[in-house]
Short mmCIF file of C-alpha atoms in Angstrom, two decimals:
data_model
loop_
_atom_site.label_atom_id
_atom_site.label_comp_id
_atom_site.label_asym_id
_atom_site.label_seq_id
_atom_site.Cartn_x
_atom_site.Cartn_y
_atom_site.Cartn_z
CA UNK T 1 13.29 -29.09 33.32
CA UNK T 2 15.58 -28.01 30.45
CA UNK T 3 12.88 -28.95 27.98
CA UNK T 4 10.49 -26.52 29.70
CA UNK T 5 12.71 -23.46 29.16
CA UNK T 6 11.52 -22.70 25.57
CA UNK T 7 7.89 -22.98 26.68
CA UNK T 8 8.50 -20.71 29.69
CA UNK T 9 10.31 -18.19 27.48
CA UNK T 10 7.39 -18.07 25.04
CA UNK T 11 4.93 -17.59 27.92
CA UNK T 12 6.97 -14.75 29.41
CA UNK T 13 7.31 -13.06 26.01
CA UNK T 14 3.60 -13.42 25.28
CA UNK T 15 2.56 -12.07 28.67
CA UNK T 16 4.93 -9.12 28.29
CA UNK T 17 3.53 -8.28 24.87
CA UNK T 18 -0.05 -8.62 26.13
CA UNK T 19 0.72 -6.23 28.99
CA UNK T 20 2.33 -3.73 26.60
CA UNK T 21 -0.57 -3.91 24.17
CA UNK T 22 -3.14 -3.45 26.95
CA UNK T 23 -1.23 -0.42 28.22
CA UNK T 24 -1.29 1.16 24.76
CA UNK T 25 -4.95 0.33 24.21
CA UNK T 26 -6.07 1.59 27.62
CA UNK T 27 -5.02 5.09 26.59
CA UNK T 28 -7.38 4.96 23.61
CA UNK T 29 -10.55 3.77 25.34
CA UNK T 30 -11.85 7.29 25.92
CA UNK T 31 -10.98 8.44 22.39
CA UNK T 32 -13.02 8.31 19.20
CA UNK T 33 -10.77 5.78 17.49
CA UNK T 34 -11.90 4.31 14.15
CA UNK T 35 -14.13 1.26 14.12
CA UNK T 36 -12.62 -2.14 13.38
CA UNK T 37 -11.24 -5.28 14.98
CA UNK T 38 -7.89 -5.64 16.73
CA UNK T 39 -8.04 -9.41 16.28
CA UNK T 40 -6.20 -11.73 18.65
CA UNK T 41 -3.83 -10.49 21.39
CA UNK T 42 -0.36 -9.71 19.98
CA UNK T 43 -1.04 -11.47 16.67
CA UNK T 44 -3.90 -9.12 15.85
CA UNK T 45 -4.87 -9.66 12.23
CA UNK T 46 -1.27 -10.07 11.06
CA UNK T 47 -1.57 -13.69 9.89
CA UNK T 48 -4.82 -12.96 8.08
CA UNK T 49 -3.30 -9.91 6.40
CA UNK T 50 -0.13 -11.73 5.35
CA UNK T 51 -2.18 -14.64 3.97
CA UNK T 52 -4.18 -12.21 1.85
CA UNK T 53 -0.93 -10.63 0.68
CA UNK T 54 0.54 -13.99 -0.33
CA UNK T 55 -2.58 -14.70 -2.39
CA UNK T 56 -2.47 -11.15 -3.87
CA UNK T 57 -5.82 -10.46 -2.23
CA UNK T 58 -4.63 -7.56 -0.12
CA UNK T 59 -7.04 -5.15 -1.81
CA UNK T 60 -9.93 -7.57 -1.12
CA UNK T 61 -8.81 -7.76 2.54
CA UNK T 62 -9.02 -3.98 2.70
CA UNK T 63 -12.31 -3.72 0.80
CA UNK T 64 -13.92 -6.23 3.17
CA UNK T 65 -13.10 -3.93 6.11
CA UNK T 66 -13.95 -0.73 4.23
CA UNK T 67 -17.42 -2.14 3.52
CA UNK T 68 -17.86 -2.85 7.26
CA UNK T 69 -16.20 0.17 8.85
CA UNK T 70 -15.57 2.75 6.13
CA UNK T 71 -12.29 3.98 4.53
CA UNK T 72 -10.77 4.65 7.97
CA UNK T 73 -10.61 1.57 10.18
CA UNK T 74 -8.49 0.04 12.93
CA UNK T 75 -6.75 -3.31 13.16
CA UNK T 76 -3.55 -4.66 14.70
CA UNK T 77 -0.52 -5.65 12.63
CA UNK T 78 2.96 -6.85 13.58
CA UNK T 79 2.29 -6.33 17.28
CA UNK T 80 0.91 -2.76 17.11
CA UNK T 81 -2.59 -1.24 16.85
CA UNK T 82 -2.92 0.20 13.35
CA UNK T 83 -5.24 2.63 11.57
CA UNK T 84 -5.76 2.09 7.83
CA UNK T 85 -6.64 5.25 5.89
CA UNK T 86 -7.72 4.53 2.31
CA UNK T 87 -7.94 6.93 -0.63
CA UNK T 88 -6.24 10.00 -2.10
CA UNK T 89 -6.94 12.33 0.83
CA UNK T 90 -5.78 9.66 3.26
CA UNK T 91 -2.57 9.17 1.26
CA UNK T 92 -1.99 12.92 1.31
CA UNK T 93 -2.59 13.09 5.07
CA UNK T 94 -0.18 10.24 5.84
CA UNK T 95 2.54 10.95 3.29
CA UNK T 96 2.31 14.72 3.56
CA UNK T 97 2.29 15.03 7.36
CA UNK T 98 5.35 16.41 9.08
CA UNK T 99 7.70 14.01 10.86
CA UNK T 100 6.76 15.34 14.29
CA UNK T 101 3.17 14.16 13.74
CA UNK T 102 3.47 10.96 11.70
CA UNK T 103 6.98 9.57 11.77
CA UNK T 104 8.34 7.02 9.36
CA UNK T 105 9.12 4.74 12.33
CA UNK T 106 8.58 1.18 11.17
CA UNK T 107 7.18 -1.76 13.18
CA UNK T 108 9.66 -3.55 15.49
CA UNK T 109 10.37 -6.34 13.01
CA UNK T 110 11.43 -3.93 10.27
CA UNK T 111 13.51 -1.84 12.67
CA UNK T 112 15.34 -4.87 14.04
CA UNK T 113 16.25 -6.15 10.58
CA UNK T 114 16.95 -2.95 8.66
CA UNK T 115 17.94 -0.76 11.61
CA UNK T 116 16.54 2.19 13.55
CA UNK T 117 18.60 4.86 11.81
CA UNK T 118 17.88 4.27 8.14
CA UNK T 119 16.91 7.00 5.72
CA UNK T 120 13.32 5.76 6.07
CA UNK T 121 13.42 6.36 9.84
CA UNK T 122 15.49 9.53 10.25
CA UNK T 123 13.86 12.95 10.44
CA UNK T 124 14.87 16.59 10.33
CA UNK T 125 18.42 17.73 9.52
CA UNK T 126 19.91 14.25 9.73
CA UNK T 127 17.39 12.95 7.17
CA UNK T 128 18.07 15.91 4.85
CA UNK T 129 21.83 15.40 5.15
CA UNK T 130 21.80 11.71 4.25
CA UNK T 131 19.18 12.06 1.52
CA UNK T 132 21.11 14.87 -0.13
CA UNK T 133 24.35 12.89 -0.18
CA UNK T 134 22.71 9.68 -1.41
CA UNK T 135 20.91 11.50 -4.21
CA UNK T 136 24.28 12.53 -5.61
CA UNK T 137 24.61 8.91 -6.75
CA UNK T 138 21.02 8.46 -7.88
CA UNK T 139 20.08 11.58 -9.82
CA UNK T 140 19.83 11.34 -13.65
CA UNK T 141 23.10 13.17 -14.35
CA UNK T 142 24.97 10.54 -12.32
CA UNK T 143 22.98 7.60 -13.66
CA UNK T 144 24.18 8.46 -17.16
CA UNK T 145 27.61 7.33 -16.06
CA UNK T 146 26.28 3.94 -14.88
CA UNK T 147 24.55 2.84 -18.10
CA UNK T 148 27.65 1.32 -19.73
CA UNK T 149 28.57 -0.61 -16.56
CA UNK T 150 24.97 -1.81 -16.10
CA UNK T 151 24.73 -2.88 -19.75
CA UNK T 152 27.98 -4.84 -19.60
CA UNK T 153 26.99 -6.56 -16.35
CA UNK T 154 23.54 -7.63 -17.62
CA UNK T 155 24.99 -8.84 -20.92
CA UNK T 156 27.64 -10.89 -19.12
CA UNK T 157 25.14 -12.51 -16.72
CA UNK T 158 22.63 -13.34 -19.47
CA UNK T 159 25.32 -14.71 -21.78
CA UNK T 160 26.51 -17.06 -19.01
CA UNK T 161 22.91 -18.14 -18.33
CA UNK T 162 22.28 -18.90 -22.00
CA UNK T 163 25.46 -20.97 -22.29
CA UNK T 164 24.82 -23.03 -19.15
CA UNK T 165 21.04 -23.58 -19.06
CA UNK T 166 18.17 -24.52 -21.32
CA UNK T 167 15.68 -23.68 -18.59
CA UNK T 168 15.99 -20.98 -15.98
CA UNK T 169 14.03 -19.49 -13.12
CA UNK T 170 13.52 -15.86 -14.02
CA UNK T 171 12.96 -14.70 -10.43
CA UNK T 172 16.24 -16.25 -9.32
CA UNK T 173 18.00 -14.71 -12.30
CA UNK T 174 16.54 -11.24 -11.72
CA UNK T 175 17.38 -11.32 -8.01
CA UNK T 176 20.93 -12.26 -8.91
CA UNK T 177 21.10 -9.50 -11.50
CA UNK T 178 19.76 -6.75 -9.24
CA UNK T 179 21.96 -7.93 -6.36
CA UNK T 180 25.06 -7.86 -8.57
CA UNK T 181 23.99 -4.44 -9.84
CA UNK T 182 23.78 -3.06 -6.30
CA UNK T 183 27.16 -4.59 -5.37
CA UNK T 184 28.89 -3.46 -8.54
CA UNK T 185 27.37 -0.06 -9.31
CA UNK T 186 26.38 1.33 -5.91
CA UNK T 187 28.73 -0.21 -3.34
CA UNK T 188 31.79 -1.56 -5.20
CA UNK T 189 31.68 -4.89 -3.34
CA UNK T 190 34.10 -7.53 -4.62
CA UNK T 191 32.91 -10.88 -6.01
CA UNK T 192 33.99 -12.95 -3.00
CA UNK T 193 32.17 -10.78 -0.44
CA UNK T 194 29.21 -10.51 -2.78
CA UNK T 195 28.67 -14.27 -2.76
CA UNK T 196 29.07 -14.54 1.04
CA UNK T 197 26.51 -11.80 1.72
CA UNK T 198 23.82 -12.97 -0.72
CA UNK T 199 22.15 -15.66 1.41
CA UNK T 200 22.16 -13.46 4.52
CA UNK T 201 20.44 -10.63 2.66
CA UNK T 202 17.84 -13.09 1.34
CA UNK T 203 17.17 -14.40 4.88
CA UNK T 204 17.01 -10.90 6.37
CA UNK T 205 14.53 -9.66 3.80
CA UNK T 206 12.15 -12.58 4.33
CA UNK T 207 12.05 -11.73 8.04
CA UNK T 208 10.97 -8.11 7.60
CA UNK T 209 7.24 -8.85 7.67
CA UNK T 210 7.31 -11.59 10.30
CA UNK T 211 5.84 -11.53 13.81
CA UNK T 212 8.25 -10.06 16.41
CA UNK T 213 8.85 -13.39 18.17
CA UNK T 214 12.57 -13.61 18.84
CA UNK T 215 12.90 -17.34 19.43
CA UNK T 216 15.20 -19.89 17.76
CA UNK T 217 13.62 -21.25 14.61
CA UNK T 218 11.38 -18.26 13.92
CA UNK T 219 11.82 -16.11 10.80
CA UNK T 220 12.36 -13.03 12.98
CA UNK T 221 15.15 -14.73 14.94
CA UNK T 222 16.81 -15.93 11.74
CA UNK T 223 16.56 -12.46 10.20
CA UNK T 224 18.32 -10.85 13.15
CA UNK T 225 21.10 -13.44 13.02
CA UNK T 226 21.52 -12.76 9.30
CA UNK T 227 21.70 -9.01 9.96
CA UNK T 228 24.41 -9.56 12.60
CA UNK T 229 26.46 -11.58 10.10
CA UNK T 230 26.08 -8.85 7.46
CA UNK T 231 27.29 -6.20 9.92
CA UNK T 232 30.25 -8.37 10.97
CA UNK T 233 31.29 -8.77 7.33
CA UNK T 234 30.86 -5.12 6.34
CA UNK T 235 32.68 -3.51 9.28
CA UNK T 236 36.20 -4.52 8.09
CA UNK T 237 35.35 -3.17 4.62
CA UNK T 238 34.22 0.11 6.20
CA UNK T 239 37.43 0.37 8.20
CA UNK T 240 39.58 -0.21 5.11
CA UNK T 241 37.70 2.39 3.09
CA UNK T 242 37.83 4.88 5.95
CA UNK T 243 41.60 4.44 6.01
CA UNK T 244 41.84 4.83 2.22
CA UNK T 245 39.72 7.99 2.35
CA UNK T 246 42.00 9.53 4.98
CA UNK T 247 45.07 8.72 2.85
CA UNK T 248 43.48 10.22 -0.24
CA UNK T 249 43.70 7.02 -2.26
CA UNK T 250 39.91 6.71 -2.39
CA UNK T 251 37.30 9.36 -3.24
CA UNK T 252 33.93 9.79 -1.55
CA UNK T 253 32.43 9.73 -5.06
CA UNK T 254 33.73 6.18 -5.69
CA UNK T 255 30.68 4.42 -4.25
CA UNK T 256 27.75 4.87 -1.86
CA UNK T 257 29.53 3.29 1.12
CA UNK T 258 32.53 5.62 0.75
CA UNK T 259 30.08 8.51 0.45
CA UNK T 260 28.46 7.60 3.79
CA UNK T 261 31.87 7.27 5.44
CA UNK T 262 32.92 10.72 4.21
CA UNK T 263 29.80 12.55 5.46
CA UNK T 264 30.25 15.07 8.27
CA UNK T 265 27.30 16.37 10.27
CA UNK T 266 26.56 19.94 11.40
CA UNK T 267 29.20 19.52 14.10
CA UNK T 268 31.76 18.26 11.57
CA UNK T 269 31.58 14.79 13.08
CA UNK T 270 31.50 11.56 11.02
CA UNK T 271 28.44 9.35 11.08
CA UNK T 272 28.49 6.51 13.60
CA UNK T 273 29.08 2.94 12.42
CA UNK T 274 25.51 2.11 13.43
CA UNK T 275 24.04 4.72 11.07
CA UNK T 276 26.30 3.61 8.22
CA UNK T 277 25.57 -0.12 8.64
CA UNK T 278 21.83 0.54 9.02
CA UNK T 279 21.76 2.52 5.78
CA UNK T 280 24.01 0.06 3.96
CA UNK T 281 21.55 -2.75 4.73
CA UNK T 282 18.52 -0.54 4.01
CA UNK T 283 19.87 0.62 0.63
CA UNK T 284 20.87 -2.90 -0.33
CA UNK T 285 17.42 -4.29 0.40
CA UNK T 286 15.67 -1.33 -1.25
CA UNK T 287 17.81 -1.41 -4.41
CA UNK T 288 17.87 -5.19 -4.71
CA UNK T 289 14.39 -6.57 -4.17
CA UNK T 290 12.27 -3.75 -5.61
CA UNK T 291 14.10 -3.87 -8.93
CA UNK T 292 14.09 -7.68 -9.02
CA UNK T 293 10.32 -7.60 -8.51
CA UNK T 294 9.67 -5.23 -11.38
CA UNK T 295 12.01 -7.02 -13.78
CA UNK T 296 10.45 -10.41 -12.95
CA UNK T 297 6.95 -9.02 -13.48
CA UNK T 298 8.01 -7.54 -16.82
CA UNK T 299 9.23 -10.93 -18.10
CA UNK T 300 6.07 -12.56 -16.68
CA UNK T 301 3.89 -10.08 -18.58
CA UNK T 302 5.86 -10.38 -21.83
CA UNK T 303 5.55 -14.18 -21.57
CA UNK T 304 1.76 -14.00 -21.36
CA UNK T 305 0.75 -11.09 -23.58
CA UNK T 306 1.79 -11.43 -27.22
CA UNK T 307 0.65 -7.94 -28.19
CA UNK T 308 2.67 -6.28 -25.44
CA UNK T 309 5.66 -8.51 -26.21
CA UNK T 310 5.57 -7.61 -29.93
CA UNK T 311 5.50 -3.88 -29.19
CA UNK T 312 8.36 -4.10 -26.69
CA UNK T 313 10.40 -6.25 -29.11
CA UNK T 314 9.75 -3.81 -31.95
CA UNK T 315 10.86 -0.84 -29.83
CA UNK T 316 14.05 -2.54 -28.64
CA UNK T 317 15.01 -3.79 -32.10
CA UNK T 318 14.44 -0.35 -33.59
CA UNK T 319 16.89 1.04 -31.03
CA UNK T 320 19.49 -1.51 -32.16
CA UNK T 321 18.77 -0.71 -35.80
CA UNK T 322 19.36 3.01 -35.26
CA UNK T 323 22.49 2.53 -33.16
CA UNK T 324 25.55 4.31 -34.48
CA UNK T 325 28.19 2.02 -35.92
CA UNK T 326 30.77 3.23 -33.43
CA UNK T 327 28.52 2.54 -30.43
CA UNK T 328 29.36 -0.76 -28.74
CA UNK T 329 26.60 -0.85 -26.14
CA UNK T 330 23.59 0.81 -24.63
CA UNK T 331 23.63 4.59 -24.18
CA UNK T 332 21.72 7.07 -22.01
CA UNK T 333 20.02 8.44 -25.13
CA UNK T 334 18.76 4.97 -26.05
CA UNK T 335 17.33 4.51 -22.55
CA UNK T 336 15.23 7.63 -23.13
CA UNK T 337 13.80 6.12 -26.33
CA UNK T 338 12.27 3.14 -24.45
CA UNK T 339 8.98 4.95 -23.90
CA UNK T 340 6.57 2.08 -24.53
CA UNK T 341 8.67 -0.39 -22.53
CA UNK T 342 8.59 1.94 -19.53
CA UNK T 343 4.83 2.53 -19.89
CA UNK T 344 4.40 -1.26 -19.61
CA UNK T 345 6.43 -1.12 -16.40
CA UNK T 346 4.36 1.81 -15.11
CA UNK T 347 1.11 -0.02 -15.75
CA UNK T 348 2.43 -3.18 -14.09
CA UNK T 349 3.37 -1.13 -11.02
CA UNK T 350 -0.14 0.33 -10.98
CA UNK T 351 -1.85 -3.06 -11.11
CA UNK T 352 0.74 -5.00 -9.05
CA UNK T 353 2.59 -2.34 -7.05
CA UNK T 354 5.96 -3.44 -5.61
CA UNK T 355 5.04 -1.49 -2.48
CA UNK T 356 1.55 -2.52 -1.37
CA UNK T 357 1.56 0.22 1.25
CA UNK T 358 3.61 1.40 4.20
CA UNK T 359 3.50 2.23 7.90
CA UNK T 360 3.85 5.53 9.71
CA UNK T 361 3.75 6.02 13.49
CA UNK T 362 1.83 8.69 15.41
CA UNK T 363 4.34 10.56 17.60
CA UNK T 364 1.54 12.55 19.21
CA UNK T 365 -2.23 12.32 19.50
CA UNK T 366 -3.67 13.41 16.17
CA UNK T 367 -6.93 13.10 14.26
CA UNK T 368 -8.23 12.53 10.76
CA UNK T 369 -11.80 13.20 9.56
CA UNK T 370 -13.12 13.24 13.12
CA UNK T 371 -11.33 10.09 14.24
CA UNK T 372 -8.66 10.13 16.94
CA UNK T 373 -5.33 8.42 16.28
CA UNK T 374 -3.61 7.88 19.65
CA UNK T 375 0.08 8.48 20.15
CA UNK T 376 2.04 5.27 19.54
CA UNK T 377 -0.41 3.78 17.05
CA UNK T 378 0.67 2.84 13.53
CA UNK T 379 -0.97 4.40 10.47
CA UNK T 380 -1.02 2.56 7.14
CA UNK T 381 -1.67 3.72 3.59
CA UNK T 382 -2.37 1.26 0.76
CA UNK T 383 -1.76 1.90 -2.94
CA UNK T 384 -4.78 -0.17 -4.02
CA UNK T 385 -7.09 2.50 -2.59
CA UNK T 386 -6.22 4.75 -5.52
CA UNK T 387 -4.55 2.45 -8.07
CA UNK T 388 -7.80 0.51 -8.41
CA UNK T 389 -10.14 3.51 -8.20
CA UNK T 390 -12.20 3.91 -11.40
CA UNK T 391 -12.61 7.65 -10.77
CA UNK T 392 -8.82 8.04 -11.04
CA UNK T 393 -7.90 5.30 -13.53
CA UNK T 394 -10.54 4.43 -16.13
CA UNK T 395 -11.14 0.67 -16.34
CA UNK T 396 -8.65 0.09 -13.53
CA UNK T 397 -8.56 -3.70 -13.94
CA UNK T 398 -7.64 -3.49 -17.63
CA UNK T 399 -3.94 -3.53 -18.55
CA UNK T 400 -3.55 -0.34 -20.56
CA UNK T 401 -0.03 1.15 -20.86
CA UNK T 402 -1.34 3.99 -23.03
CA UNK T 403 -2.87 5.62 -19.93
CA UNK T 404 0.67 6.87 -19.19
CA UNK T 405 1.15 8.31 -22.69
CA UNK T 406 0.66 12.04 -23.36
CA UNK T 407 -1.89 12.33 -20.60
CA UNK T 408 -4.60 14.88 -21.34
CA UNK T 409 -5.84 14.30 -17.80
CA UNK T 410 -2.82 14.33 -15.46
CA UNK T 411 -2.73 11.74 -12.69
CA UNK T 412 -3.71 13.54 -9.46
CA UNK T 413 -1.05 13.77 -6.76
CA UNK T 414 -0.94 11.06 -4.08
CA UNK T 415 -2.81 8.58 -6.29
CA UNK T 416 -0.05 6.75 -8.23
CA UNK T 417 2.38 5.53 -5.58
CA UNK T 418 4.73 2.74 -6.74
CA UNK T 419 7.59 4.64 -5.13
CA UNK T 420 5.65 6.32 -2.33
CA UNK T 421 5.42 10.11 -2.05
CA UNK T 422 6.29 12.99 0.25
CA UNK T 423 9.47 13.44 2.28
CA UNK T 424 10.18 9.71 2.46
CA UNK T 425 9.53 8.79 -1.16
CA UNK T 426 11.88 6.24 -2.70
CA UNK T 427 15.08 7.99 -3.76
CA UNK T 428 16.00 5.10 -6.07
CA UNK T 429 13.07 5.36 -8.48
CA UNK T 430 15.22 6.65 -11.35
CA UNK T 431 17.90 4.02 -10.64
CA UNK T 432 15.17 1.35 -10.81
CA UNK T 433 13.95 2.72 -14.14
CA UNK T 434 17.40 2.61 -15.76
CA UNK T 435 18.18 -0.81 -14.27
CA UNK T 436 14.87 -2.28 -15.45
CA UNK T 437 15.11 -0.88 -18.98
CA UNK T 438 18.72 -2.01 -19.33
CA UNK T 439 17.79 -5.53 -18.26
CA UNK T 440 14.69 -5.82 -20.46
CA UNK T 441 16.62 -4.44 -23.45
CA UNK T 442 19.28 -7.14 -23.10
CA UNK T 443 16.82 -9.92 -22.27
CA UNK T 444 14.68 -9.22 -25.34
CA UNK T 445 17.59 -8.77 -27.76
CA UNK T 446 19.51 -11.82 -26.49
CA UNK T 447 16.84 -14.37 -25.58
CA UNK T 448 13.88 -16.27 -26.89
CA UNK T 449 11.84 -17.92 -24.17
CA UNK T 450 8.56 -19.61 -23.32
CA UNK T 451 6.85 -19.93 -19.95
CA UNK T 452 6.77 -23.48 -18.57
CA UNK T 453 3.67 -22.81 -16.45
CA UNK T 454 1.40 -20.47 -18.46
CA UNK T 455 -1.13 -20.26 -15.62
CA UNK T 456 1.46 -19.21 -13.03
CA UNK T 457 -0.01 -16.63 -10.66
CA UNK T 458 1.54 -13.86 -8.56
CA UNK T 459 2.16 -14.06 -4.81
CA UNK T 460 3.55 -11.55 -2.29
CA UNK T 461 6.47 -12.66 -0.15
CA UNK T 462 6.13 -9.72 0.81
CA UNK T 463 7.09 -8.32 -2.63
CA UNK T 464 5.00 -9.57 -5.57
CA UNK T 465 6.64 -12.37 -7.55
CA UNK T 466 5.47 -15.16 -9.90
CA UNK T 467 4.49 -17.90 -7.47
CA UNK T 468 6.68 -20.65 -8.95
CA UNK T 469 9.71 -18.47 -9.63
CA UNK T 470 8.77 -18.11 -13.34
CA UNK T 471 10.60 -21.11 -14.87
CA UNK T 472 11.08 -20.67 -18.64
CA UNK T 473 12.63 -22.50 -21.57
CA UNK T 474 15.36 -20.18 -22.82
CA UNK T 475 17.68 -20.06 -25.85
CA UNK T 476 19.76 -17.45 -27.64
CA UNK T 477 17.91 -15.31 -30.16
CA UNK T 478 18.85 -16.39 -33.68
CA UNK T 479 19.99 -12.93 -34.78
CA UNK T 480 21.43 -12.01 -31.39
CA UNK T 481 23.61 -8.95 -31.58
CA UNK T 482 26.00 -7.69 -28.92
#
C-alpha cells in the first residue's frame, strides 16, 4: 500500500492539472484564438520545445509552426496555453503593452523558484520603486566605481587557475567568476556563505524551465528545495544588516541587499522579507548566469575564429601599451576603448541570444491582428523572429561585428533584444557589459589557450553554453603583464 502512494499522488496531480487546463480552454472555445496545437494534456509541447532549445534549434521549432499557422500561433508550454507572436510588431505589442493588459507574470515553475514578487513580476508603483533603487547600483556612474574591484577579482581567479591547472573548463570558470562577481560587487557576501550557496543556486536555476511536477526526484521539486535552503541561509544575513542599518554602522549604499532593506514604500513601510528574498534570488540568477553565458561564448568564439581573436588581442594589447605608468589596473576609460571587443559580444548575442524569448500573461481578454488572446493565457516573444530576419540584419547567418559599428542604418526598435525591451527590460545590461569586457581583457592578456574539442557545439540548458563545458589547454601568456 505504501508503495502505491507516489503513483496515487501523481494521478491526483495529473487529474487536477487536466481539470484546470480544461477549465481555461473551455473559455476560449468561442473565441478566435490563433491556430496551432496544444499538444498533450498538461505537457503540451513543452518537452518538444525544450529538446529543440537544447539542440539550439529553437528558431527551427518556431519556423516549422510559422510555416503551418503563420507568425501568430498557439501551443502549450510549462502547463499553460501559450500564444507565440513572432516579428518586430509582435515584439512591440508584447513588450510595449501596459502591465494591466500583458503582465510579466511568469509560468508557475519560474514563480516557484525565483518568487512571485521579483522585479520581473511587480507592476505599477512597487515596480518603479524597486527598479529605481536597484538602478542606483547599476547605472554607468556607479559602475565606474566597480571596475577596479572587478579587475582585481578576475585577475586573482585567473592567476589561481593558471597556477593550478593545465586544462580547464571555461564554462565552469566563467560561472565561478560571474558568481563571485555578484557576491563580491553587488551583495557583499562573505567567502564562506558564497561557497555554501553556490550549489543551491545552480540547482535552482536548472529547475526554472522544468515541468511543474512537484514530486521527489523531479527537477522542479529539487529547485524548490534549493530555493528554501537559500532563503534559510540569507535571512540571518538580512537580520544582521537590518540591525547594522538601524545603528548607522552600515549604509544603504554599501550593497544591493542593504539597499533593499533600507527601502521604504509610499506608506513609509519597509519591504517584506518575502519581497527582499525573492529579489535577492532573482538578481543573483539574472546577474550570474547571463554574464557567464556571454563570457563563455566569447571564449568559444575566440577559440574558433582566428581573425576575430587577432583583432580582439590587438585591441586589448594596445590598451595595455597606452596605459599610464602610474595606472596599476583596468580603468573606466579603458573599458570605453574596447569597441571591437564589445561589437563581437553584440554580434554573438544577436546570433546566440542569452535570452531566447520570454513569457507575458494576459490579465484580461485582449487581441492582436484579429486573433483573440483569452485572459489567463501566456504570450511569448522570441528574439530569433527579428535577429535572424534578413530585412533587418543583412546576411543574418554571417558573423559580422561591423554591423554594430557607426551604423548608417540604425537598428529598428524592438528588433535587437538580447536584454529585452520595454518596462521590464534587463536593468543589468551595462553591468554585464563591464563584467564581460573586464573578464575578456584579463583572459586575453594573461592566457594562451587552445580548444580541446574544436567541433564543440552550443546547447541551451536553458541558457546557451558550449555543450561540453568548453575544455581548453591553458597556460600563462609569455609576456603576461599585471
